């Protein structure tokens, strides 16, 4: 397989990984597997909101792998024999570092830590990504949908 075909194959495989990791973490999105499953609904009032930064390790890992693969392939064109091998190793290391940095930047998202006083008197906190279509405010009534380890906060219209 030529190097050009190898680069295209690596890029396609890694792009499938990036697409596969993409998710919508807003409170209004469900997976197909969550359909027709029972959730516990709790109601309460928001007492505090704190902006947070959310990170995901998945994109960083994929960025590292993609950068290392591309860097190694491109650097292997330099020199010949053992010089080419050394260049490929150096290119893979440099590409991996650059890919990791790019993945970290892509994975950062703006979130909100929502402190809620439940009607039962208990206070809970839920972190979810900021949804520009669902902005919360202190004093707002909300519902919490719980299913397993997942909790969503939505406006209690």
JSON list of C-alpha atoms in Angstrom, two decimals:
[
{"chain": "A", "resi": 1, "resn": "UNK", "atom": "CA", "xyz": [0.00, 0.00, 0.00]},
{"chain": "A", "resi": 2, "resn": "UNK", "atom": "CA", "xyz": [1.45, 3.40, -0.96]},
{"chain": "A", "resi": 3, "resn": "UNK", "atom": "CA", "xyz": [2.04, 6.03, 1.69]},
{"chain": "A", "resi": 4, "resn": "UNK", "atom": "CA", "xyz": [-0.70, 8.24, 0.21]},
{"chain": "A", "resi": 5, "resn": "UNK", "atom": "CA", "xyz": [-3.24, 5.41, 0.45]},
{"chain": "A", "resi": 6, "resn": "UNK", "atom": "CA", "xyz": [-2.03, 4.64, 3.99]},
{"chain": "A", "resi": 7, "resn": "UNK", "atom": "CA", "xyz": [-2.53, 8.26, 5.05]},
{"chain": "A", "resi": 8, "resn": "UNK", "atom": "CA", "xyz": [-6.07, 8.31, 3.62]},
{"chain": "A", "resi": 9, "resn": "UNK", "atom": "CA", "xyz": [-6.91, 5.04, 5.40]},
{"chain": "A", "resi": 10, "resn": "UNK", "atom": "CA", "xyz": [-5.55, 6.28, 8.74]},
{"chain": "A", "resi": 11, "resn": "UNK", "atom": "CA", "xyz": [-7.42, 9.59, 8.40]},
{"chain": "A", "resi": 12, "resn": "UNK", "atom": "CA", "xyz": [-10.69, 7.81, 7.62]},
{"chain": "A", "resi": 13, "resn": "UNK", "atom": "CA", "xyz": [-10.38, 5.42, 10.57]},
{"chain": "A", "resi": 14, "resn": "UNK", "atom": "CA", "xyz": [-9.55, 8.23, 12.98]},
{"chain": "A", "resi": 15, "resn": "UNK", "atom": "CA", "xyz": [-12.37, 10.43, 11.67]},
{"chain": "A", "resi": 16, "resn": "UNK", "atom": "CA", "xyz": [-14.83, 7.61, 12.40]},
{"chain": "A", "resi": 17, "resn": "UNK", "atom": "CA", "xyz": [-13.54, 7.59, 15.97]},
{"chain": "A", "resi": 18, "resn": "UNK", "atom": "CA", "xyz": [-14.10, 11.33, 16.35]},
{"chain": "A", "resi": 19, "resn": "UNK", "atom": "CA", "xyz": [-17.64, 11.11, 14.97]},
{"chain": "A", "resi": 20, "resn": "UNK", "atom": "CA", "xyz": [-18.39, 8.12, 17.19]},
{"chain": "A", "resi": 21, "resn": "UNK", "atom": "CA", "xyz": [-17.42, 10.08, 20.31]},
{"chain": "A", "resi": 22, "resn": "UNK", "atom": "CA", "xyz": [-19.58, 13.08, 19.51]},
{"chain": "A", "resi": 23, "resn": "UNK", "atom": "CA", "xyz": [-22.52, 13.41, 21.88]},
{"chain": "A", "resi": 24, "resn": "UNK", "atom": "CA", "xyz": [-25.04, 16.06, 22.79]},
{"chain": "A", "resi": 25, "resn": "UNK", "atom": "CA", "xyz": [-24.75, 16.51, 26.59]},
{"chain": "A", "resi": 26, "resn": "UNK", "atom": "CA", "xyz": [-27.68, 18.94, 26.89]},
{"chain": "A", "resi": 27, "resn": "UNK", "atom": "CA", "xyz": [-30.57, 18.08, 29.17]},
{"chain": "A", "resi": 28, "resn": "UNK", "atom": "CA", "xyz": [-32.96, 17.62, 26.24]},
{"chain": "A", "resi": 29, "resn": "UNK", "atom": "CA", "xyz": [-31.14, 14.80, 24.39]},
{"chain": "A", "resi": 30, "resn": "UNK", "atom": "CA", "xyz": [-31.69, 11.08, 24.79]},
{"chain": "A", "resi": 31, "resn": "UNK", "atom": "CA", "xyz": [-30.07, 7.94, 23.39]},
{"chain": "A", "resi": 32, "resn": "UNK", "atom": "CA", "xyz": [-32.24, 5.45, 21.53]},
{"chain": "A", "resi": 33, "resn": "UNK", "atom": "CA", "xyz": [-31.65, 2.94, 24.36]},
{"chain": "A", "resi": 34, "resn": "UNK", "atom": "CA", "xyz": [-33.27, 5.37, 26.82]},
{"chain": "A", "resi": 35, "resn": "UNK", "atom": "CA", "xyz": [-36.63, 5.26, 25.06]},
{"chain": "A", "resi": 36, "resn": "UNK", "atom": "CA", "xyz": [-39.42, 3.49, 26.93]},
{"chain": "A", "resi": 37, "resn": "UNK", "atom": "CA", "xyz": [-37.48, 3.40, 30.20]},
{"chain": "A", "resi": 38, "resn": "UNK", "atom": "CA", "xyz": [-38.85, 4.79, 33.43]},
{"chain": "A", "resi": 39, "resn": "UNK", "atom": "CA", "xyz": [-37.24, 7.84, 35.03]},
{"chain": "A", "resi": 40, "resn": "UNK", "atom": "CA", "xyz": [-37.64, 9.33, 38.47]},
{"chain": "A", "resi": 41, "resn": "UNK", "atom": "CA", "xyz": [-38.80, 12.96, 38.37]},
{"chain": "A", "resi": 42, "resn": "UNK", "atom": "CA", "xyz": [-37.90, 15.36, 41.16]},
{"chain": "A", "resi": 43, "resn": "UNK", "atom": "CA", "xyz": [-38.86, 19.03, 41.36]},
{"chain": "A", "resi": 44, "resn": "UNK", "atom": "CA", "xyz": [-37.13, 21.95, 43.01]},
{"chain": "A", "resi": 45, "resn": "UNK", "atom": "CA", "xyz": [-35.85, 25.51, 42.80]},
{"chain": "A", "resi": 46, "resn": "UNK", "atom": "CA", "xyz": [-32.42, 26.66, 41.64]},
{"chain": "A", "resi": 47, "resn": "UNK", "atom": "CA", "xyz": [-30.51, 28.30, 44.49]},
{"chain": "A", "resi": 48, "resn": "UNK", "atom": "CA", "xyz": [-27.12, 28.81, 42.83]},
{"chain": "A", "resi": 49, "resn": "UNK", "atom": "CA", "xyz": [-25.47, 28.62, 39.41]},
{"chain": "A", "resi": 50, "resn": "UNK", "atom": "CA", "xyz": [-21.72, 28.32, 38.82]},
{"chain": "A", "resi": 51, "resn": "UNK", "atom": "CA", "xyz": [-19.97, 28.35, 35.45]},
{"chain": "A", "resi": 52, "resn": "UNK", "atom": "CA", "xyz": [-17.64, 25.37, 34.99]},
{"chain": "A", "resi": 53, "resn": "UNK", "atom": "CA", "xyz": [-15.36, 24.06, 32.24]},
{"chain": "A", "resi": 54, "resn": "UNK", "atom": "CA", "xyz": [-16.04, 20.50, 31.16]},
{"chain": "A", "resi": 55, "resn": "UNK", "atom": "CA", "xyz": [-13.26, 18.32, 29.70]},
{"chain": "A", "resi": 56, "resn": "UNK", "atom": "CA", "xyz": [-13.44, 15.01, 27.88]},
{"chain": "A", "resi": 57, "resn": "UNK", "atom": "CA", "xyz": [-10.56, 12.59, 27.52]},
{"chain": "A", "resi": 58, "resn": "UNK", "atom": "CA", "xyz": [-11.94, 10.92, 24.39]},
{"chain": "A", "resi": 59, "resn": "UNK", "atom": "CA", "xyz": [-11.12, 13.70, 21.93]},
{"chain": "A", "resi": 60, "resn": "UNK", "atom": "CA", "xyz": [-7.62, 14.14, 23.38]},
{"chain": "A", "resi": 61, "resn": "UNK", "atom": "CA", "xyz": [-6.84, 10.44, 22.88]},
{"chain": "A", "resi": 62, "resn": "UNK", "atom": "CA", "xyz": [-8.08, 10.49, 19.31]},
{"chain": "A", "resi": 63, "resn": "UNK", "atom": "CA", "xyz": [-6.15, 13.70, 18.64]},
{"chain": "A", "resi": 64, "resn": "UNK", "atom": "CA", "xyz": [-2.97, 12.12, 19.99]},
{"chain": "A", "resi": 65, "resn": "UNK", "atom": "CA", "xyz": [-3.39, 9.01, 17.83]},
{"chain": "A", "resi": 66, "resn": "UNK", "atom": "CA", "xyz": [-4.23, 11.00, 14.70]},
{"chain": "A", "resi": 67, "resn": "UNK", "atom": "CA", "xyz": [-1.34, 13.39, 15.20]},
{"chain": "A", "resi": 68, "resn": "UNK", "atom": "CA", "xyz": [1.12, 10.56, 15.84]},
{"chain": "A", "resi": 69, "resn": "UNK", "atom": "CA", "xyz": [-0.02, 8.63, 12.75]},
{"chain": "A", "resi": 70, "resn": "UNK", "atom": "CA", "xyz": [0.13, 11.62, 10.41]},
{"chain": "A", "resi": 71, "resn": "UNK", "atom": "CA", "xyz": [3.40, 12.93, 11.90]},
{"chain": "A", "resi": 72, "resn": "UNK", "atom": "CA", "xyz": [5.05, 9.53, 11.61]},
{"chain": "A", "resi": 73, "resn": "UNK", "atom": "CA", "xyz": [3.94, 9.01, 8.02]},
{"chain": "A", "resi": 74, "resn": "UNK", "atom": "CA", "xyz": [4.97, 12.48, 6.89]},
{"chain": "A", "resi": 75, "resn": "UNK", "atom": "CA", "xyz": [8.33, 12.39, 8.70]},
{"chain": "A", "resi": 76, "resn": "UNK", "atom": "CA", "xyz": [9.17, 8.95, 7.25]},
{"chain": "A", "resi": 77, "resn": "UNK", "atom": "CA", "xyz": [9.65, 10.73, 3.89]},
{"chain": "A", "resi": 78, "resn": "UNK", "atom": "CA", "xyz": [12.73, 12.43, 5.32]},
{"chain": "A", "resi": 79, "resn": "UNK", "atom": "CA", "xyz": [16.06, 10.75, 4.72]},
{"chain": "A", "resi": 80, "resn": "UNK", "atom": "CA", "xyz": [16.61, 7.12, 3.87]},
{"chain": "A", "resi": 81, "resn": "UNK", "atom": "CA", "xyz": [17.29, 3.88, 5.73]},
{"chain": "A", "resi": 82, "resn": "UNK", "atom": "CA", "xyz": [17.77, 4.34, 9.47]},
{"chain": "A", "resi": 83, "resn": "UNK", "atom": "CA", "xyz": [17.51, 8.13, 9.06]},
{"chain": "A", "resi": 84, "resn": "UNK", "atom": "CA", "xyz": [13.97, 7.68, 7.75]},
{"chain": "A", "resi": 85, "resn": "UNK", "atom": "CA", "xyz": [13.11, 5.47, 10.73]},
{"chain": "A", "resi": 86, "resn": "UNK", "atom": "CA", "xyz": [14.45, 8.03, 13.20]},
{"chain": "A", "resi": 87, "resn": "UNK", "atom": "CA", "xyz": [12.57, 10.83, 11.44]},
{"chain": "A", "resi": 88, "resn": "UNK", "atom": "CA", "xyz": [9.36, 8.76, 11.54]},
{"chain": "A", "resi": 89, "resn": "UNK", "atom": "CA", "xyz": [9.72, 8.23, 15.31]},
{"chain": "A", "resi": 90, "resn": "UNK", "atom": "CA", "xyz": [10.40, 11.94, 15.88]},
{"chain": "A", "resi": 91, "resn": "UNK", "atom": "CA", "xyz": [7.48, 12.88, 13.63]},
{"chain": "A", "resi": 92, "resn": "UNK", "atom": "CA", "xyz": [5.16, 10.52, 15.48]},
{"chain": "A", "resi": 93, "resn": "UNK", "atom": "CA", "xyz": [6.17, 11.99, 18.85]},
{"chain": "A", "resi": 94, "resn": "UNK", "atom": "CA", "xyz": [5.79, 15.59, 17.65]},
{"chain": "A", "resi": 95, "resn": "UNK", "atom": "CA", "xyz": [2.52, 14.81, 15.86]},
{"chain": "A", "resi": 96, "resn": "UNK", "atom": "CA", "xyz": [1.17, 13.05, 18.94]},
{"chain": "A", "resi": 97, "resn": "UNK", "atom": "CA", "xyz": [1.97, 16.04, 21.15]},
{"chain": "A", "resi": 98, "resn": "UNK", "atom": "CA", "xyz": [0.33, 18.48, 18.72]},
{"chain": "A", "resi": 99, "resn": "UNK", "atom": "CA", "xyz": [-2.68, 16.18, 18.28]},
{"chain": "A", "resi": 100, "resn": "UNK", "atom": "CA", "xyz": [-3.10, 15.89, 22.03]},
{"chain": "A", "resi": 101, "resn": "UNK", "atom": "CA", "xyz": [-3.10, 19.68, 22.43]},
{"chain": "A", "resi": 102, "resn": "UNK", "atom": "CA", "xyz": [-5.64, 20.04, 19.62]},
{"chain": "A", "resi": 103, "resn": "UNK", "atom": "CA", "xyz": [-7.82, 17.32, 21.17]},
{"chain": "A", "resi": 104, "resn": "UNK", "atom": "CA", "xyz": [-7.71, 19.01, 24.57]},
{"chain": "A", "resi": 105, "resn": "UNK", "atom": "CA", "xyz": [-8.81, 22.32, 23.04]},
{"chain": "A", "resi": 106, "resn": "UNK", "atom": "CA", "xyz": [-11.68, 20.65, 21.16]},
{"chain": "A", "resi": 107, "resn": "UNK", "atom": "CA", "xyz": [-12.86, 18.75, 24.24]},
{"chain": "A", "resi": 108, "resn": "UNK", "atom": "CA", "xyz": [-13.32, 21.82, 26.47]},
{"chain": "A", "resi": 109, "resn": "UNK", "atom": "CA", "xyz": [-16.97, 22.83, 26.83]},
{"chain": "A", "resi": 110, "resn": "UNK", "atom": "CA", "xyz": [-18.81, 25.41, 28.88]},
{"chain": "A", "resi": 111, "resn": "UNK", "atom": "CA", "xyz": [-20.92, 23.87, 31.60]},
{"chain": "A", "resi": 112, "resn": "UNK", "atom": "CA", "xyz": [-23.02, 24.96, 34.53]},
{"chain": "A", "resi": 113, "resn": "UNK", "atom": "CA", "xyz": [-23.12, 23.54, 38.05]},
{"chain": "A", "resi": 114, "resn": "UNK", "atom": "CA", "xyz": [-26.77, 23.83, 39.07]},
{"chain": "A", "resi": 115, "resn": "UNK", "atom": "CA", "xyz": [-27.50, 23.79, 42.82]},
{"chain": "A", "resi": 116, "resn": "UNK", "atom": "CA", "xyz": [-31.14, 22.85, 43.45]},
{"chain": "A", "resi": 117, "resn": "UNK", "atom": "CA", "xyz": [-33.21, 22.81, 46.64]},
{"chain": "A", "resi": 118, "resn": "UNK", "atom": "CA", "xyz": [-35.64, 19.94, 46.08]},
{"chain": "A", "resi": 119, "resn": "UNK", "atom": "CA", "xyz": [-39.23, 20.12, 47.27]},
{"chain": "A", "resi": 120, "resn": "UNK", "atom": "CA", "xyz": [-38.30, 17.35, 49.72]},
{"chain": "A", "resi": 121, "resn": "UNK", "atom": "CA", "xyz": [-35.87, 19.76, 51.43]},
{"chain": "A", "resi": 122, "resn": "UNK", "atom": "CA", "xyz": [-32.73, 18.03, 50.17]},
{"chain": "A", "resi": 123, "resn": "UNK", "atom": "CA", "xyz": [-30.14, 20.05, 48.19]},
{"chain": "A", "resi": 124, "resn": "UNK", "atom": "CA", "xyz": [-28.44, 18.52, 45.14]},
{"chain": "A", "resi": 125, "resn": "UNK", "atom": "CA", "xyz": [-26.01, 19.66, 42.44]},
{"chain": "A", "resi": 126, "resn": "UNK", "atom": "CA", "xyz": [-26.02, 18.65, 38.77]},
{"chain": "A", "resi": 127, "resn": "UNK", "atom": "CA", "xyz": [-23.45, 19.64, 36.14]},
{"chain": "A", "resi": 128, "resn": "UNK", "atom": "CA", "xyz": [-24.50, 19.77, 32.51]},
{"chain": "A", "resi": 129, "resn": "UNK", "atom": "CA", "xyz": [-23.30, 21.54, 29.38]},
{"chain": "A", "resi": 130, "resn": "UNK", "atom": "CA", "xyz": [-24.68, 25.02, 28.79]},
{"chain": "A", "resi": 131, "resn": "UNK", "atom": "CA", "xyz": [-27.52, 24.85, 26.27]},
{"chain": "A", "resi": 132, "resn": "UNK", "atom": "CA", "xyz": [-28.14, 28.26, 24.66]},
{"chain": "A", "resi": 133, "resn": "UNK", "atom": "CA", "xyz": [-31.80, 27.28, 24.24]},
{"chain": "A", "resi": 134, "resn": "UNK", "atom": "CA", "xyz": [-32.23, 26.48, 27.96]},
{"chain": "A", "resi": 135, "resn": "UNK", "atom": "CA", "xyz": [-30.60, 29.13, 30.15]},
{"chain": "A", "resi": 136, "resn": "UNK", "atom": "CA", "xyz": [-31.30, 28.82, 33.87]},
{"chain": "A", "resi": 137, "resn": "UNK", "atom": "CA", "xyz": [-31.61, 31.51, 36.56]},
{"chain": "A", "resi": 138, "resn": "UNK", "atom": "CA", "xyz": [-31.59, 31.49, 40.35]},
{"chain": "A", "resi": 139, "resn": "UNK", "atom": "CA", "xyz": [-35.13, 31.09, 41.72]},
{"chain": "A", "resi": 140, "resn": "UNK", "atom": "CA", "xyz": [-36.32, 29.16, 38.65]},
{"chain": "A", "resi": 141, "resn": "UNK", "atom": "CA", "xyz": [-38.44, 26.03, 39.14]},
{"chain": "A", "resi": 142, "resn": "UNK", "atom": "CA", "xyz": [-36.91, 22.97, 37.50]},
{"chain": "A", "resi": 143, "resn": "UNK", "atom": "CA", "xyz": [-37.51, 19.26, 37.11]},
{"chain": "A", "resi": 144, "resn": "UNK", "atom": "CA", "xyz": [-34.75, 16.67, 37.44]},
{"chain": "A", "resi": 145, "resn": "UNK", "atom": "CA", "xyz": [-35.08, 13.49, 35.39]},
{"chain": "A", "resi": 146, "resn": "UNK", "atom": "CA", "xyz": [-33.06, 10.64, 36.91]},
{"chain": "A", "resi": 147, "resn": "UNK", "atom": "CA", "xyz": [-32.31, 7.36, 35.21]},
{"chain": "A", "resi": 148, "resn": "UNK", "atom": "CA", "xyz": [-29.49, 5.27, 36.61]},
{"chain": "A", "resi": 149, "resn": "UNK", "atom": "CA", "xyz": [-26.43, 7.51, 36.97]},
{"chain": "A", "resi": 150, "resn": "UNK", "atom": "CA", "xyz": [-27.79, 10.14, 34.56]},
{"chain": "A", "resi": 151, "resn": "UNK", "atom": "CA", "xyz": [-29.67, 13.22, 35.77]},
{"chain": "A", "resi": 152, "resn": "UNK", "atom": "CA", "xyz": [-31.03, 15.96, 33.52]},
{"chain": "A", "resi": 153, "resn": "UNK", "atom": "CA", "xyz": [-32.23, 19.38, 34.64]},
{"chain": "A", "resi": 154, "resn": "UNK", "atom": "CA", "xyz": [-35.00, 21.00, 32.59]},
{"chain": "A", "resi": 155, "resn": "UNK", "atom": "CA", "xyz": [-37.28, 23.94, 33.11]},
{"chain": "A", "resi": 156, "resn": "UNK", "atom": "CA", "xyz": [-40.52, 23.02, 34.96]},
{"chain": "A", "resi": 157, "resn": "UNK", "atom": "CA", "xyz": [-42.87, 24.70, 32.51]}
]
